[in-house]
Every structure is written in structure tokens, then in C-alpha cells.
């Protein structure tokens, strides 16, 4: 099943692209570029030499016909095979992989930074020649691993809290997960819309914004687990306050360099643009504690 | 609080419908009157970068609304038909 999934993933050629690249990296006949094309486009290489997984399927005549049809449809009038993905999407898909390049030291540092950002330190993000630096190298870079894991942990901790109150059913887990996803989508959509409407061009990319908006789930988990441990409303409110303050401080320090105008740069921004940027930064930073409070308050009962 | 993905899709569909229904003549050109007047002003103070404030909020909003309408006219018909069929079948 796994080999069949791999082979069939190769013919889709779009979102599952990293899969084929890693799977076929051992194989000499696949280069990263050719992972995008359907294998029948390589007219000099017969299909049963390409990958061992395909040997199982190439004996099936229907499969061969299907592959030939897909390959023919991907050719334009000159007969060359057309690349299915536009270049920009390829670049952003490969840069998503950068966001997952974390190691344990980075995760530990980042988590301690989220919960205690008050020590004086340097907050600037390092840049390499071809764009942002992966998080493994630079502690200040945003990543996707922590937000993803903390969303899942949030769903589980919410289930735990409901369980201690005897309100738990298995569909609550699914509901929490989908509502967290929906609120995230709404929040990021609104922020991108605001960036566009106020006509602010900043160094902050959309992918970075998604990462920064995901860091609030760490705070939510901290507040919820403090409530779980002590069952007292006072402790919950204190931890909520502390988490909100530290998250706001963290976000201000991180986003300040990216959204606010660079005083040493060559651009001169008019006063109107400056005020908008400050307001937008404040809005981003104030939305997060609101979300933390709103997404945890239904779990607290007393 | 209980937000499913389906309700998000529903809300998005209704919102895009609302944007598509806006009457060009009565409503949008009235808005442009206010937005267009703002365009003439910035030349007086001589601020440096024209691209930074090229829109103003109103212009950007109007551009956004117009482009959404142009792009989504035809797909909206399809989405609405699908939504109607789903609601009839599944309540």
C-alpha cells in the first residue's frame, strides 16, 4: 500500500511533491526536477526502470494507459511536457519545508522565550543569501512545528479538562479541533485583508504571520494546565494574565522589526503610513490575548 | 464558539454573494466620489513615496470589491447552485 501510495502520489505532482522527492532521492533516475513530471514524459527511460515501486504496477495494462494519458495531457502543442506548478507556488512550497527544520534546542529555547521573554536579548532575524534562515540556525526565526504541535496539544488538554468535569464525549475533540482551525483561518484572513486594505508593504510574509499567530496556543496550554492542576479560578486568571502579557511582549519584540519602518533604511515613509503600521501592530498584539481568553473560557466552570 | 468548517464555508459564500450584489451605479460610484477627491490632495504636501499611499483606504477597498466581483461572478453561480442542491437534499 505504501508503494502504491508513493507511485500514485508521484502522478499528482502538486501538494504531495515533497513525498516523492524524499522517496525517490535514493533512486538515480529521479532528479528533483523530474519529480514534477509524470514519468511517462521521460521518453528515453522505460517505465519499469524508473522505480521499484512502479514495477508492481507497470504490469497492469490499464495503469500504463492511464499514465500515458496523463502524460499526453500535460504536454502543450510543442510536445514538451508542461510543468504543472507555477514557479511561485513551488518556491513557497519549498519554503514551507524550511519552517519545519527545527531541532530540540530550538524548541526548548523558543518555548522558554514564549513563557519568559523579558530578558534583554537581540531579536533580529538572520538572513542568508537566498531568503530567511531556517529555524535550526537562528532562534529568532518563526517556525511551524511549535504552532502545529501546540494546536494538537490544546485539543487534547481541552479534552482532559472536559473529562475532569464529566462533560467529555469523543466528538468534542473533533469540534475543538475544527473550531481552532476555523478561528485561525478567520484571524489570518482578517489580518491579511487589513494589511492589503491599509496598503502596508512590510517584510512580514504571510507564512510568517501564520506562524506568529500560532504561538498563542502555547499560552493557552499553559493557562489550561494551570487550571487543571489546581482547579481554582484565581490561579487560572493569574496565569491567563501572565501568559497574555508575555505573549504580547514577545510578539511586539518580534514583529516590531518587521512591520514598523526601518529608520536606517533608504525609504522615507510618510506619517500616515507610520501611524497605520503602529496601529496594525497593536491590533495584532491585542487580538492574541482576546483569542486566548475566548477559546478557553468555555472550558472553565465554577 | 462551536465553529465547524462548514459554517465557515457558508459564511464565506454568503459574504461573497453580498459583495457581488452591490449595485455599481447607486452605491460604488458614490463612494468613489469621496475617494477620488482624496487623490488630488497629497501632491500639495510633497511627500516622497507615491506608492506608499497610492490607494488610501477607500481606494483599496473599492479596488478589492471590484476585483472580487469581476473574478467571482461566474464561479459564484456554480457555488450557489451547489449550495442550493446540498441544502435541499440534506437540510
PDB file of N, CA, C and O in Angstrom, chain A residues 64-88:
ATOM      1  N   UNK A  64      -0.817   1.506 -17.396  1.00  0.00           N
ATOM      2  CA  UNK A  64       0.047   2.111 -18.411  1.00  0.00           C
ATOM      3  C   UNK A  64      -0.731   3.070 -19.296  1.00  0.00           C
ATOM      4  O   UNK A  64      -0.252   4.151 -19.623  1.00  0.00           O
ATOM      5  N   UNK A  65      -1.942   2.651 -19.652  1.00  0.00           N
ATOM      6  CA  UNK A  65      -2.756   3.533 -20.491  1.00  0.00           C
ATOM      7  C   UNK A  65      -3.062   4.827 -19.764  1.00  0.00           C
ATOM      8  O   UNK A  65      -2.980   5.912 -20.319  1.00  0.00           O
ATOM      9  N   UNK A  66      -3.388   4.699 -18.453  1.00  0.00           N
ATOM     10  CA  UNK A  66      -3.698   5.887 -17.684  1.00  0.00           C
ATOM     11  C   UNK A  66      -2.510   6.832 -17.600  1.00  0.00           C
ATOM     12  O   UNK A  66      -2.641   8.046 -17.762  1.00  0.00           O
ATOM     13  N   UNK A  67      -1.332   6.261 -17.358  1.00  0.00           N
ATOM     14  CA  UNK A  67      -0.148   7.110 -17.241  1.00  0.00           C
ATOM     15  C   UNK A  67       0.149   7.808 -18.549  1.00  0.00           C
ATOM     16  O   UNK A  67       0.492   8.991 -18.570  1.00  0.00           O
ATOM     17  N   UNK A  68      -0.035   7.065 -19.657  1.00  0.00           N
ATOM     18  CA  UNK A  68       0.232   7.699 -20.940  1.00  0.00           C
ATOM     19  C   UNK A  68      -0.743   8.847 -21.190  1.00  0.00           C
ATOM     20  O   UNK A  68      -0.391   9.889 -21.706  1.00  0.00           O
ATOM     21  N   UNK A  69      -1.998   8.626 -20.759  1.00  0.00           N
ATOM     22  CA  UNK A  69      -2.998   9.684 -20.968  1.00  0.00           C
ATOM     23  C   UNK A  69      -2.650  10.928 -20.176  1.00  0.00           C
ATOM     24  O   UNK A  69      -2.729  12.054 -20.688  1.00  0.00           O
ATOM     25  N   UNK A  70      -2.222  10.716 -18.915  1.00  0.00           N
ATOM     26  CA  UNK A  70      -1.857  11.870 -18.088  1.00  0.00           C
ATOM     27  C   UNK A  70      -0.665  12.594 -18.680  1.00  0.00           C
ATOM     28  O   UNK A  70      -0.622  13.819 -18.768  1.00  0.00           O
ATOM     29  N   UNK A  71       0.310  11.797 -19.132  1.00  0.00           N
ATOM     30  CA  UNK A  71       1.499  12.423 -19.706  1.00  0.00           C
ATOM     31  C   UNK A  71       1.190  13.197 -20.965  1.00  0.00           C
ATOM     32  O   UNK A  71       1.706  14.288 -21.180  1.00  0.00           O
ATOM     33  N   UNK A  72       0.295  12.649 -21.803  1.00  0.00           N
ATOM     34  CA  UNK A  72      -0.045  13.358 -23.030  1.00  0.00           C
ATOM     35  C   UNK A  72      -0.787  14.635 -22.735  1.00  0.00           C
ATOM     36  O   UNK A  72      -0.620  15.638 -23.419  1.00  0.00           O
ATOM     37  N   UNK A  73      -1.624  14.602 -21.691  1.00  0.00           N
ATOM     38  CA  UNK A  73      -2.393  15.809 -21.409  1.00  0.00           C
ATOM     39  C   UNK A  73      -1.518  16.898 -20.833  1.00  0.00           C
ATOM     40  O   UNK A  73      -1.866  18.064 -20.878  1.00  0.00           O
ATOM     41  N   UNK A  74      -0.361  16.508 -20.302  1.00  0.00           N
ATOM     42  CA  UNK A  74       0.493  17.521 -19.721  1.00  0.00           C
ATOM     43  C   UNK A  74       1.453  18.111 -20.720  1.00  0.00           C
ATOM     44  O   UNK A  74       2.303  18.896 -20.377  1.00  0.00           O
ATOM     45  N   UNK A  75       1.320  17.737 -21.981  1.00  0.00           N
ATOM     46  CA  UNK A  75       2.205  18.331 -22.987  1.00  0.00           C
ATOM     47  C   UNK A  75       1.453  19.431 -23.706  1.00  0.00           C
ATOM     48  O   UNK A  75       0.270  19.319 -23.976  1.00  0.00           O
ATOM     49  N   UNK A  76       2.149  20.507 -24.017  1.00  0.00           N
ATOM     50  CA  UNK A  76       1.499  21.528 -24.844  1.00  0.00           C
ATOM     51  C   UNK A  76       1.807  21.234 -26.305  1.00  0.00           C
ATOM     52  O   UNK A  76       2.319  20.173 -26.632  1.00  0.00           O
ATOM     53  N   UNK A  77       1.485  22.211 -27.160  1.00  0.00           N
ATOM     54  CA  UNK A  77       1.479  21.889 -28.587  1.00  0.00           C
ATOM     55  C   UNK A  77       2.870  21.581 -29.122  1.00  0.00           C
ATOM     56  O   UNK A  77       3.036  20.906 -30.115  1.00  0.00           O
ATOM     57  N   UNK A  78       3.897  22.053 -28.432  1.00  0.00           N
ATOM     58  CA  UNK A  78       5.223  21.756 -28.968  1.00  0.00           C
ATOM     59  C   UNK A  78       5.677  20.363 -28.602  1.00  0.00           C
ATOM     60  O   UNK A  78       6.713  19.918 -29.062  1.00  0.00           O
ATOM     61  N   UNK A  79       4.919  19.680 -27.748  1.00  0.00           N
ATOM     62  CA  UNK A  79       5.307  18.336 -27.371  1.00  0.00           C
ATOM     63  C   UNK A  79       6.172  18.280 -26.126  1.00  0.00           C
ATOM     64  O   UNK A  79       6.455  17.216 -25.614  1.00  0.00           O
ATOM     65  N   UNK A  80       6.584  19.443 -25.611  1.00  0.00           N
ATOM     66  CA  UNK A  80       7.361  19.412 -24.363  1.00  0.00           C
ATOM     67  C   UNK A  80       6.400  19.306 -23.202  1.00  0.00           C
ATOM     68  O   UNK A  80       5.293  19.796 -23.240  1.00  0.00           O
ATOM     69  N   UNK A  81       6.874  18.682 -22.167  1.00  0.00           N
ATOM     70  CA  UNK A  81       5.983  18.486 -21.027  1.00  0.00           C
ATOM     71  C   UNK A  81       5.891  19.759 -20.209  1.00  0.00           C
ATOM     72  O   UNK A  81       6.888  20.368 -19.858  1.00  0.00           O
ATOM     73  N   UNK A  82       4.670  20.141 -19.920  1.00  0.00           N
ATOM     74  CA  UNK A  82       4.435  21.376 -19.193  1.00  0.00           C
ATOM     75  C   UNK A  82       4.543  21.119 -17.710  1.00  0.00           C
ATOM     76  O   UNK A  82       4.063  20.110 -17.208  1.00  0.00           O
ATOM     77  N   UNK A  83       5.153  22.011 -17.021  1.00  0.00           N
ATOM     78  CA  UNK A  83       5.257  21.898 -15.573  1.00  0.00           C
ATOM     79  C   UNK A  83       3.924  22.274 -14.947  1.00  0.00           C
ATOM     80  O   UNK A  83       3.356  23.310 -15.262  1.00  0.00           O
ATOM     81  N   UNK A  84       3.422  21.419 -14.076  1.00  0.00           N
ATOM     82  CA  UNK A  84       2.075  21.647 -13.589  1.00  0.00           C
ATOM     83  C   UNK A  84       2.016  22.805 -12.603  1.00  0.00           C
ATOM     84  O   UNK A  84       1.023  23.477 -12.483  1.00  0.00           O
ATOM     85  N   UNK A  85       3.079  23.009 -11.850  1.00  0.00           N
ATOM     86  CA  UNK A  85       3.030  24.031 -10.816  1.00  0.00           C
ATOM     87  C   UNK A  85       3.664  25.316 -11.305  1.00  0.00           C
ATOM     88  O   UNK A  85       4.719  25.278 -11.917  1.00  0.00           O
ATOM     89  N   UNK A  86       3.042  26.444 -11.034  1.00  0.00           N
ATOM     90  CA  UNK A  86       3.739  27.700 -11.324  1.00  0.00           C
ATOM     91  C   UNK A  86       4.934  27.860 -10.404  1.00  0.00           C
ATOM     92  O   UNK A  86       5.001  27.256  -9.352  1.00  0.00           O
ATOM     93  N   UNK A  87       5.865  28.699 -10.832  1.00  0.00           N
ATOM     94  CA  UNK A  87       7.131  28.777 -10.109  1.00  0.00           C
ATOM     95  C   UNK A  87       6.981  29.306  -8.705  1.00  0.00           C
ATOM     96  O   UNK A  87       7.681  28.904  -7.798  1.00  0.00           O
ATOM     97  N   UNK A  88       6.029  30.259  -8.559  1.00  0.00           N
ATOM     98  CA  UNK A  88       5.906  30.871  -7.239  1.00  0.00           C
ATOM     99  C   UNK A  88       5.400  29.857  -6.238  1.00  0.00           C
ATOM    100  O   UNK A  88       5.807  29.863  -5.084  1.00  0.00           O
TER     101      UNK A  88
END
